Amino acid sequence: MSAGATATGDPTLGPVWKRASWYAVLSALSVLVLFPIYMTIVRALSTPRDYVQRGQPLYPVAVQPDIFGRAWTQGDLGRQMALSAVVTAIIVTAQLTTSILSAYAFSFLQFRGRTAMFYLFMATLMLPLEVTLIPNVDTVQSLGWFNSIQGLTAPFLATAFGTFLIRQGFLGIPRDLRDAAALDGFGHLAFLWRVAIPITRPVVASFGVIAFLSAWNQYLWPRAIVNEAKWNTIQIGLKNVGAANVDEMNIGVAAAIIAALPVLALLIFLQRHLVRGLTAGAVKG
Amino acid sequence: MLADVVSVSVSRVLFEDVTKSFGEVVAVDSLDLEVIDGEFLVLLGPSGCGKTTVLRMVAGLETVTQGTLRIGNRVVNDVEAKDRDVAMVFQSYALYPHMNVRKNIESPLVARHFSVDGGAPRKLTASERSQRITQAAETLGLASLLDRKPAALSGGQRQRVALARAIVSRPAAFLMDEPLSNLDAKLRAETRLELVELHRKLGTTIIYVTHDQVEAMTMADRIAVISDGRLQQVGAAQEVYDRPSNLFVAHFMGSPPMNTFEATVAGGGREGEVTGAAGRVRIDAGPAISLPPVGSRVVVGVRPEHLRSQGHGQQGRQQEGLRARVSAVEWLGYERHVICDVAGRTITLREPAEGQAPNLGEEIYLDVVANHVLLFDPATSERIP
């Protein structure tokens, strides 16, 4: 091990050979993750018949530069993505609000039956969507909410998972900070807004991403309660555009890429919020 | 500038028969204590003795189970923490990690109401807040660090930010919960002096919790020794050290602690003798008091610095003094501690590190400085008289 090698580099990474091997491992993992995405783009751009005839190579064949435009118009993606965006925004906002408030209650408030209620909450995590699907469809139908925003969002406004995740974050807030906040005259809302949420921002942001992904990618539920084309969300639209273009498969693939762009944008936007270790330096100990 | 920082609130803190229980556990038991206005009072005791609970009751972070707690002339049992006009410095500093130093110092000023120039309490304006932050930061030498986050500060700097946050609200009393325990030894010694200086400048009551007797003795106007939730003794450092009111205080104060051993009173009057298994000790009880009757059992207490070695290598002498066998010698540069076995008890002698140290296993005789011997009642542990 050469001592000189560490002098210039990042000391946390150690000597050159160690860094090099880390880079090799991480590069390999990146390739593993990025390769399917690359191949999706290749398939989208290539004319399907030529691509298959060429033996499905690693590069685009007979490129159709207008494929994304065609997918956009043929699949009516704009309208469907707008609807999905509205539905997703409602679900994410509602889930963040309900999860943060219930997590706060389960973390910081003392009330009778708190533990029992929390476990009851958690028990709902054990029920998969498939179990609740039929009763929920019945309920939504009886409310007359088929083909509506209410119908698309109502069952997803609160989630035990978010409560659990954010509660874990809140429980990590040192008691001294809560005491200091009490002396500073922060009431519950002020403490939540000024201290608890900023400190647990990585957790809250992570949950926001998870909520966004699951809302944006919903297929089964909209499928069950939507029977008018104008209420189709983007995932239903993708299925339809694929089914309508079996001879031009790359239109469906291109549509899938377009539908994934908001998710990509979200991840890039939230990247710095997802960094951990924000509480470093809060308290020494 | 300091005149602005100096608190105008007059405040004493008064505990009247205050008890705090957590379920079955009594953390603080019938505490009667007056913290005088402007005083630096140290609550001293071992871990888990209840001293932090006492402080948290003053802060309003724990309720009082029984008794009356007053700050100034106001009974504060049911007053919320934010309305008690006290500021607390936490052991962990409890700085908000996502706020910079300026925001941290500002935090006590944002939500609370303050009386300005004797007017009715109201929220401070942004410029009033900013003025106070600047003053507090300058007092503690933080002016250049105001835009940093706590994570970018050293331990000593964080500690100063915690102090600045405490003084910015100009409270009636400061409550400090082992604020120096996360600093290294050198910084701790420096900060001790600075805290005393700060107290001198501000003149505000400080209640300071520690388990470290050095901190207590160097900073306190008075020390309140607490054990098992009970106040053992309160007084100036010297008084508590010289005249501990019971065996707990005697053992807790001083390092190495006071030597104690059981004995029987052999000669009465003011100047008398006690004898134990290890030998005979002459005592001078002072003018005001007299010894228990001859034949009474007592516990004799002698500080390590009040024992004298009669010199080693001298055999077969002495009707007085304690026969001791040397079991260890600790050398501290300026002094040494000679640890001896005296009739099965460990007795420590502190002497200047001059001349030759006794050898391990050697038998020596220890003289006791007669007017520094304390006697305790073996049944009650209280000092006699």
XYZ file of C-alpha atoms in Angstrom:
670
model
C 0.000 0.000 0.000
C 1.569 3.259 -1.031
C 1.162 6.025 1.436
C 1.847 8.729 -1.150
C -1.139 7.757 -3.243
C -3.599 8.999 -0.657
C -2.027 12.410 -0.330
C -3.818 14.098 -3.235
C -7.063 12.181 -3.597
C -10.122 12.026 -1.433
C -8.809 10.623 1.824
C -12.008 8.736 2.503
C -11.485 6.577 -0.539
C -8.003 5.412 0.266
C -5.225 4.539 -2.158
C -5.425 4.590 -5.935
C -5.984 0.879 -6.480
C -8.862 0.932 -4.041
C -10.452 3.861 -5.798
C -9.906 2.241 -9.190
C -11.662 -0.916 -8.110
C -14.563 1.102 -6.734
C -14.876 2.897 -10.047
C -14.804 -0.428 -11.888
C -17.548 -1.917 -9.732
C -19.723 1.202 -9.947
C -19.203 1.451 -13.711
C -20.269 -2.151 -14.167
C -23.383 -1.547 -12.082
C -24.181 1.590 -14.076
C -23.945 -0.352 -17.330
C -26.227 -3.003 -15.881
C -28.816 -0.370 -14.995
C -28.483 1.774 -18.098
C -28.304 -0.991 -20.717
C -32.043 -1.827 -20.788
C -32.842 1.887 -21.049
C -30.403 2.258 -23.927
C -31.869 -0.745 -25.706
C -35.372 0.676 -25.281
C -34.259 3.858 -27.020
C -32.580 1.804 -29.784
C -35.770 -0.142 -30.355
C -37.899 2.974 -30.364
C -35.768 4.662 -33.017
C -35.330 1.619 -35.285
C -37.838 0.560 -37.942
C -39.041 -2.740 -36.445
C -38.811 -4.942 -39.518
C -35.308 -3.786 -40.468
C -34.152 -4.094 -36.905
C -35.256 -7.717 -36.659
C -33.789 -8.541 -40.077
C -30.425 -7.158 -38.961
C -30.466 -9.543 -36.018
C -31.396 -6.983 -33.304
C -28.011 -5.217 -33.057
C -26.882 -2.853 -30.247
C -27.381 0.233 -32.405
C -30.429 1.771 -34.147
C -31.327 0.544 -37.652
C -33.294 2.553 -40.274
C -33.821 5.383 -37.793
C -37.272 6.988 -37.702
C -36.534 10.439 -36.254
C -40.235 11.373 -36.090
C -41.223 8.351 -34.013
C -41.692 10.283 -30.753
C -43.902 12.848 -32.480
C -46.016 10.107 -33.995
C -46.337 8.295 -30.679
C -47.378 11.559 -29.017
C -50.192 12.268 -31.487
C -51.336 8.708 -32.180
C -51.477 7.780 -28.528
C -53.080 11.095 -27.462
C -50.342 11.145 -24.839
C -50.649 14.841 -24.001
C -54.190 14.563 -22.671
C -53.521 11.313 -20.836
C -50.342 12.618 -19.257
C -52.144 15.752 -18.152
C -54.824 13.648 -16.477
C -52.188 11.440 -14.854
C -50.347 14.545 -13.695
C -53.481 15.905 -12.021
C -54.273 12.555 -10.401
C -50.668 12.092 -9.276
C -50.419 15.607 -7.874
C -53.577 15.097 -5.820
C -52.451 11.724 -4.522
C -48.910 12.847 -3.668
C -50.068 16.032 -1.950
C -52.714 14.178 0.013
C -50.409 11.327 0.980
C -47.689 13.708 2.131
C -50.169 15.711 4.174
C -51.906 12.774 5.812
C -48.699 10.819 6.368
C -46.839 13.753 7.920
C -49.731 14.631 10.222
C -50.400 11.071 11.342
C -46.676 10.384 11.739
C -46.453 13.499 13.907
C -49.284 12.281 16.096
C -47.784 8.812 16.439
C -44.345 10.244 17.208
C -44.894 13.271 19.417
C -48.388 13.243 20.888
C -49.409 11.217 23.895
C -52.907 9.829 23.678
C -54.797 6.806 24.852
C -54.534 3.805 22.555
C -51.667 5.262 20.567
C -49.734 2.028 20.204
C -52.781 -0.067 19.401
C -53.908 2.436 16.816
C -50.479 2.530 15.251
C -50.397 -1.261 14.855
C -53.891 -1.183 13.423
C -52.614 1.371 10.929
C -49.665 -0.801 10.069
C -51.875 -3.840 9.636
C -53.433 -2.223 6.574
C -50.030 -2.610 4.905
C -50.655 -6.349 4.872
C -53.638 -5.975 2.550
C -52.578 -5.968 -1.101
C -54.494 -3.891 -3.650
C -56.002 -7.056 -5.114
C -57.804 -7.793 -1.849
C -59.343 -4.365 -1.525
C -59.978 -3.888 -5.230
C -63.481 -5.307 -5.456
C -64.909 -3.691 -2.323
C -63.331 -0.397 -3.373
C -64.796 -0.638 -6.852
C -68.206 -1.321 -5.282
C -67.833 1.699 -3.030
C -66.713 4.002 -5.810
C -69.525 2.793 -8.029
C -72.114 3.348 -5.332
C -70.810 6.886 -4.948
C -71.143 7.408 -8.666
C -67.455 8.125 -9.028
C -66.665 6.004 -12.069
C -64.822 8.082 -14.670
C -63.947 10.904 -12.299
C -60.990 12.480 -10.507
C -62.526 11.515 -7.167
C -62.750 7.922 -8.278
C -59.155 7.871 -9.470
C -57.751 9.384 -6.283
C -59.991 8.661 -3.285
C -58.635 5.239 -2.256
C -55.064 6.569 -2.241
C -55.256 9.724 -0.174
C -53.715 8.141 2.902
C -51.177 5.374 3.291
C -49.836 3.481 6.253
C -46.507 3.124 4.522
C -45.958 6.892 4.439
C -46.998 7.178 8.071
C -44.541 4.455 9.005
C -41.646 5.879 6.995
C -42.023 9.466 8.165
C -42.656 8.401 11.747
C -39.306 6.635 11.674
C -37.753 9.901 10.551
C -39.514 11.880 13.280
C -38.467 9.408 15.960
C -34.860 10.142 15.023
C -35.234 13.780 16.047
C -33.348 14.192 19.331
C -35.463 14.960 22.368
C -33.279 17.964 23.121
C -34.395 19.593 19.877
C -38.025 19.145 20.864
C -37.271 20.605 24.287
C -35.390 23.521 22.751
C -38.349 24.119 20.450
C -40.731 24.069 23.424
C -38.627 26.720 25.162
C -38.537 28.715 21.935
C -42.322 28.770 22.026
C -42.908 26.638 18.961
C -46.348 25.034 19.046
C -47.086 21.788 17.246
C -47.473 23.331 13.803
C -44.442 25.580 14.191
C -42.327 22.667 15.389
C -43.572 20.491 12.548
C -42.993 23.122 9.909
C -39.830 24.785 11.181
C -38.000 21.825 12.698
C -39.407 18.347 12.104
C -39.981 18.501 8.347
C -36.742 20.329 7.462
C -34.707 17.861 9.511
C -36.397 14.816 7.987
C -36.412 16.274 4.484
C -34.547 13.301 2.952
C -37.170 10.922 4.335
C -40.087 13.098 3.298
C -38.597 13.565 -0.178
C -37.978 9.823 -0.535
C -41.554 9.134 0.368
C -42.701 11.799 -2.086
C -40.813 10.027 -4.868
C -42.272 6.668 -3.909
C -45.784 8.122 -3.792
C -45.256 9.800 -7.151
C -43.999 6.621 -8.796
C -46.830 4.456 -7.532
C -49.474 7.036 -8.456
C -48.028 7.720 -11.898
C -47.616 4.033 -12.674
C -51.088 2.946 -11.546
C -52.779 0.645 -14.002
C -55.067 -1.806 -12.258
C -57.216 0.717 -10.398
C -57.890 3.112 -13.314
C -58.556 0.080 -15.473
C -61.229 -1.010 -12.991
C -63.133 2.256 -12.658
C -62.644 3.935 -16.037
C -64.724 2.956 -19.034
C -64.700 6.195 -21.009
C -61.676 6.931 -23.191
C -61.386 10.513 -21.980
C -60.676 9.288 -18.441
C -57.796 7.050 -19.507
C -54.616 7.707 -17.594
C -51.210 7.447 -19.235
C -50.571 3.821 -18.276
C -53.866 2.734 -19.836
C -52.994 4.876 -22.836
C -49.650 3.084 -23.202
C -51.366 -0.248 -23.230
C -53.805 0.991 -25.867
C -51.157 2.534 -28.102
C -49.177 -0.713 -27.978
C -52.217 -2.815 -28.754
C -53.221 -0.569 -31.635
C -49.810 -0.728 -33.301
C -48.685 -4.349 -33.153
C -47.123 -3.965 -36.596
C -45.251 -0.842 -35.542
C -44.085 -1.892 -32.138
C -41.659 0.994 -31.822
C -44.536 3.470 -31.455
C -45.528 1.793 -28.183
C -41.898 1.764 -27.048
C -41.489 5.446 -27.884
C -44.681 6.241 -25.972
C -43.309 4.383 -22.950
C -40.166 6.491 -23.089
C -42.212 9.693 -23.201
C -44.316 8.501 -20.266
C -41.170 7.894 -18.228
C -39.810 11.409 -18.737
C -41.699 13.040 -15.834
C -40.357 10.371 -13.498
C -36.843 11.016 -14.740
C -37.289 14.753 -14.321
C -38.527 14.246 -10.755
C -35.555 12.135 -9.794
C -33.111 14.665 -11.205
C -34.938 17.506 -9.485
C -35.076 15.789 -6.087
C -31.615 14.273 -6.241
C -30.016 16.724 -3.851
C -32.907 16.422 -1.395
C -32.484 12.700 -1.270
C -28.961 12.989 0.081
C -28.781 11.616 3.571
C -26.921 12.809 6.590
C -28.696 16.089 7.102
C -28.810 15.632 10.844
C -25.024 15.492 11.096
C -24.008 18.250 13.490
C -27.440 18.622 15.055
C -26.248 17.357 18.336
C -22.928 16.050 19.397
C -22.813 12.721 21.064
C -23.106 47.272 24.306
C -23.125 44.962 27.266
C -25.567 47.162 29.086
C -28.123 46.178 26.480
C -27.465 42.508 26.908
C -27.677 42.674 30.686
C -30.957 41.319 31.874
C -33.255 43.637 33.750
C -35.407 40.825 35.088
C -35.038 40.189 38.759
C -35.326 36.594 39.600
C -34.836 34.019 42.207
C -35.965 30.447 41.892
C -37.655 28.910 44.864
C -38.466 25.240 45.400
C -40.942 24.620 48.173
C -41.255 20.953 49.042
C -41.058 20.035 45.358
C -41.459 16.384 44.429
C -41.325 14.807 40.999
C -42.335 11.199 40.414
C -42.397 9.161 37.250
C -44.973 6.537 38.113
C -43.607 4.731 41.133
C -40.148 6.233 40.828
C -39.509 9.362 42.845
C -36.902 11.348 40.940
C -36.901 14.427 43.147
C -38.004 14.110 46.752
C -39.314 17.068 48.794
C -36.823 19.604 47.532
C -36.573 22.855 49.461
C -34.084 25.198 47.857
C -33.781 28.888 47.162
C -31.677 30.038 44.258
C -30.824 33.630 45.054
C -31.266 36.325 42.406
C -28.087 36.655 40.353
C -26.491 33.596 41.877
C -24.455 30.929 40.075
C -25.822 27.779 41.660
C -24.474 24.378 40.699
C -26.576 21.254 41.130
C -24.008 18.560 41.697
C -24.530 14.839 41.949
C -23.873 11.494 40.334
C -25.707 10.301 37.210
C -29.352 9.559 37.823
C -29.531 11.536 41.068
C -32.341 13.766 39.817
C -30.391 16.970 39.215
C -31.362 17.218 35.553
C -34.985 16.611 36.492
C -34.758 19.568 38.864
C -33.482 21.719 36.012
C -36.131 20.473 33.603
C -38.843 21.337 36.114
C -37.555 24.902 36.236
C -37.514 24.962 32.433
C -41.071 23.726 32.276
C -40.105 20.570 30.418
C -41.281 18.416 33.319
C -44.309 19.018 35.456
C -44.078 19.349 39.229
C -45.801 16.401 40.889
C -46.112 18.076 44.288
C -45.025 21.288 45.932
C -44.577 24.803 44.632
C -42.021 26.151 42.206
C -41.583 29.907 41.924
C -39.553 31.993 39.529
C -39.399 35.538 40.838
C -42.631 35.904 42.766
C -44.681 33.901 40.321
C -45.771 30.324 40.929
C -44.851 28.603 37.672
C -46.131 25.061 38.281
C -48.655 25.440 35.485
C -46.820 27.959 33.306
C -45.685 26.744 29.894
C -41.986 26.532 29.141
C -42.054 29.414 26.691
C -43.684 31.731 29.209
C -41.251 31.131 32.050
C -38.634 33.599 30.888
C -35.790 31.121 31.208
C -33.258 29.909 28.648
C -31.640 26.520 28.599
C -28.292 25.338 27.318
C -28.411 21.640 26.575
C -25.624 19.114 26.948
C -26.029 18.289 23.266
C -26.376 22.038 22.476
C -29.629 21.160 20.647
C -28.888 23.454 17.713
C -31.247 23.190 14.773
C -29.087 21.460 12.156
C -30.874 22.921 9.152
C -30.611 26.526 10.323
C -27.503 28.669 10.157
C -26.044 30.277 13.257
C -28.073 33.458 12.790
C -31.363 31.556 12.553
C -30.412 29.406 15.525
C -29.709 32.427 17.683
C -32.905 34.050 16.458
C -35.110 31.059 17.227
C -36.145 32.069 20.786
C -37.183 35.493 19.469
C -39.487 34.387 16.670
C -42.554 32.963 18.370
C -42.379 34.410 21.871
C -43.579 37.748 23.135
C -41.247 40.172 24.870
C -41.776 43.289 26.864
C -39.722 46.113 25.365
C -38.938 49.155 27.529
C -41.504 48.059 30.070
C -44.337 47.922 27.529
C -46.864 45.156 27.109
C -45.368 41.920 25.761
C -45.401 41.704 21.978
C -43.525 40.058 19.137
C -40.221 41.699 18.300
C -39.816 43.407 14.967
C -37.287 42.109 12.454
C -34.906 44.958 13.204
C -35.154 44.410 16.964
C -34.402 40.756 16.445
C -31.491 41.476 14.198
C -30.075 43.952 16.719
C -30.274 41.395 19.512
C -28.695 38.706 17.370
C -25.794 41.000 16.561
C -25.267 41.829 20.230
C -25.402 38.242 21.359
C -23.092 37.124 18.555
C -20.580 39.837 19.392
C -20.671 39.010 23.091
C -19.689 35.439 22.274
C -17.374 36.165 19.367
C -19.597 34.592 16.732
C -19.993 37.557 14.404
C -18.012 35.936 11.599
C -19.842 32.614 11.823
C -23.438 33.770 11.472
C -24.004 32.215 8.054
C -22.594 28.799 8.890
C -24.598 25.708 9.665
C -23.887 23.883 12.952
C -22.262 20.986 11.104
C -19.550 23.379 9.912
C -18.643 24.464 13.456
C -16.250 23.006 16.002
C -17.548 21.715 19.333
C -16.470 24.900 21.094
C -18.169 27.091 18.496
C -21.408 25.117 18.723
C -21.286 25.569 22.452
C -20.982 29.342 21.980
C -23.924 29.359 19.601
C -25.956 27.536 22.248
C -24.937 30.204 24.780
C -25.747 33.003 22.343
C -29.163 31.492 21.768
C -29.649 31.495 25.532
C -28.621 35.115 26.168
C -30.454 36.572 23.161
C -33.825 36.363 24.897
C -32.422 38.111 28.015
C -34.018 35.605 30.350
C -34.517 35.841 34.079
C -32.429 32.708 34.555
C -30.116 30.483 32.565
C -30.441 26.754 32.947
C -27.398 24.783 31.905
C -27.361 21.016 31.668
C -23.760 19.801 31.649
C -22.896 22.227 28.857
C -19.171 21.511 28.959
C -19.201 17.739 28.967
C -18.745 17.418 25.204
C -15.642 19.596 25.118
C -12.105 18.327 25.441
C -10.288 18.942 28.710
C -8.388 22.044 27.604
C -11.381 23.748 26.031
C -13.484 22.829 29.027
C -11.089 24.611 31.377
C -11.093 27.704 29.151
C -14.855 27.718 28.804
C -15.270 27.443 32.571
C -13.491 30.744 32.971
C -15.523 32.284 30.173
C -18.786 31.175 31.736
C -17.808 32.734 35.047
C -16.888 35.913 33.185
C -20.201 35.857 31.290
C -22.065 35.428 34.556
C -20.177 38.356 36.047
C -21.081 40.555 33.063
C -24.729 39.559 32.799
C -25.483 39.185 36.491
C -28.259 36.751 35.637
C -29.142 33.779 37.796
C -27.549 30.584 36.511
C -28.588 27.099 37.555
C -25.953 24.739 36.317
C -26.129 20.948 36.412
C -22.995 18.842 36.473
C -21.548 15.662 37.895
C -18.076 17.159 37.756
C -16.998 18.510 41.132
C -14.162 20.501 39.560
C -16.688 22.444 37.478
C -18.837 22.898 40.541
C -16.040 24.097 42.793
C -14.469 26.446 40.251
C -17.637 28.158 39.063
C -20.320 28.047 41.702
C -21.301 30.720 44.167
C -23.028 27.872 45.937
C -23.196 24.146 45.346
C -26.288 22.037 45.957
C -25.300 18.394 46.290
C -28.052 15.986 45.290
C -28.239 12.248 45.678
C -31.155 9.873 45.164
C -33.449 12.784 44.449
C -32.716 14.434 47.767
C -30.816 17.592 48.546
C -27.848 16.577 50.671
C -26.237 19.911 51.320
C -26.154 23.389 49.897
C -23.392 25.890 50.514
C -20.272 27.556 49.193
C -17.712 25.213 47.662
C -15.286 25.530 50.560
C -17.999 24.892 53.116
C -19.250 21.802 51.318
C -15.730 20.498 50.967
C -14.582 21.262 54.497
C -17.753 20.485 56.376
C -19.715 17.904 54.410
C -23.024 17.362 56.126
C -23.039 13.613 55.629
C -20.997 10.683 54.402
C -22.386 10.910 50.865
C -21.149 14.481 50.429
C -17.882 13.591 52.155
C -17.248 10.804 49.674
C -18.572 12.627 46.624
C -16.607 15.856 47.047
C -12.865 15.672 46.632
C -10.626 13.563 44.495
C -9.346 11.267 45.834
C -12.373 11.138 48.146
C -12.358 11.497 51.898
C -11.052 8.486 53.817
C -13.507 7.023 56.278
C -13.259 4.233 58.785
C -15.183 3.079 61.803
C -13.846 3.706 65.269
C -14.841 4.036 68.921
C -14.572 7.186 71.001
C -11.879 6.550 73.564
C -11.442 9.898 75.256
C -14.113 12.580 75.555
C -14.120 16.355 75.666
C -13.229 18.730 72.909
C -9.909 17.089 72.322
C -10.317 13.408 72.362
C -9.329 10.186 70.774
C -10.924 7.499 68.748
C -9.541 4.042 68.288
C -10.129 1.594 65.547
C -8.655 -1.634 64.357
C -5.735 0.168 62.781
C -4.714 2.390 65.621
C -5.488 5.497 67.592
C -6.367 8.934 66.241
C -6.313 12.131 68.268
C -8.944 14.649 67.343
C -9.555 18.291 68.038
C -13.222 18.895 67.567
C -13.040 22.696 67.739
C -14.424 25.084 70.330
C -18.142 24.864 69.712
C -18.735 21.183 69.831
C -18.063 18.200 71.952
C -17.437 14.574 71.214
C -19.995 11.839 71.700
C -19.694 9.887 74.949
C -16.773 7.524 75.402
C -17.551 4.162 73.886
C -19.764 5.530 71.075
C -19.289 4.125 67.617
C -18.411 6.752 65.017
C -17.200 6.970 61.451
C -14.007 8.980 61.213
C -13.471 11.053 58.083
C -10.108 12.431 57.052
C -9.218 14.091 53.739
C -6.149 12.569 52.021
C -4.279 15.865 52.439
C -4.786 15.741 56.196
C -2.835 12.546 56.612
C 0.909 12.689 57.164
C 3.287 9.837 56.706
C 5.593 9.620 59.733
C 8.372 8.555 57.445
C 9.071 5.068 56.480
C 11.571 2.647 57.803
C 10.871 3.624 61.433
C 9.733 0.560 63.223
C 8.091 -0.051 66.536
C 6.957 3.384 67.628
C 3.809 5.421 67.932
C 0.906 5.056 70.214
C -0.976 7.375 67.903
C -1.522 7.119 64.186
C -2.636 4.446 61.845
C -0.594 1.470 60.888
C -0.737 1.150 57.145
C 0.698 -1.040 54.409
C 1.461 0.654 51.096
C -0.416 -0.993 48.217
C 0.110 1.549 45.420
C 1.661 4.924 44.710
C 0.220 7.252 42.064
C 2.535 9.992 40.901
C 0.915 13.138 39.497
C 3.948 15.316 39.009
C 3.255 17.891 41.713
C 1.991 15.412 44.282
C 1.573 11.739 44.877
C -1.202 9.602 46.224
C -0.100 6.834 48.500
C -2.752 4.172 48.651
C -2.554 2.057 51.751
C -4.298 -0.818 53.365
C -5.312 0.096 56.910
C -6.883 -2.823 58.766
C -8.545 -4.017 55.588
C -9.709 -0.571 54.449
C -8.206 1.427 51.624
C -6.889 4.762 52.821
C -5.368 7.326 50.494
C -2.736 9.835 51.519
C -1.931 12.868 49.399
C 1.533 14.360 49.829
C 3.927 16.578 47.902
C 6.015 14.628 45.424
C 9.220 15.310 47.358
C 11.747 12.918 48.774
C 11.573 9.241 48.268
C 8.206 7.623 47.781
C 7.346 4.713 50.061
C 7.901 1.266 48.647
C 5.117 -1.097 47.816
C 4.346 -3.439 50.672
C 6.160 -1.248 53.170
C 4.579 -0.603 56.558
C 4.173 3.056 57.462
C 2.415 5.030 60.158
C -0.023 7.788 59.291
C -0.555 10.851 61.473
C -3.817 12.683 61.291
C -4.063 16.481 61.465
C -6.155 16.605 64.581
C -8.306 19.640 63.831
C -9.319 18.326 60.426
C -10.893 15.117 61.565
C -14.627 14.815 61.002
C -16.914 12.388 62.771
C -20.090 10.919 61.371
C -22.884 8.986 62.960
C -22.698 5.426 61.578
C -26.477 5.009 61.877
C -27.615 8.180 60.085
C -24.450 9.049 58.095
C -24.845 12.611 59.337
C -21.860 14.581 60.515
C -21.415 14.906 64.291
C -22.431 17.439 65.284
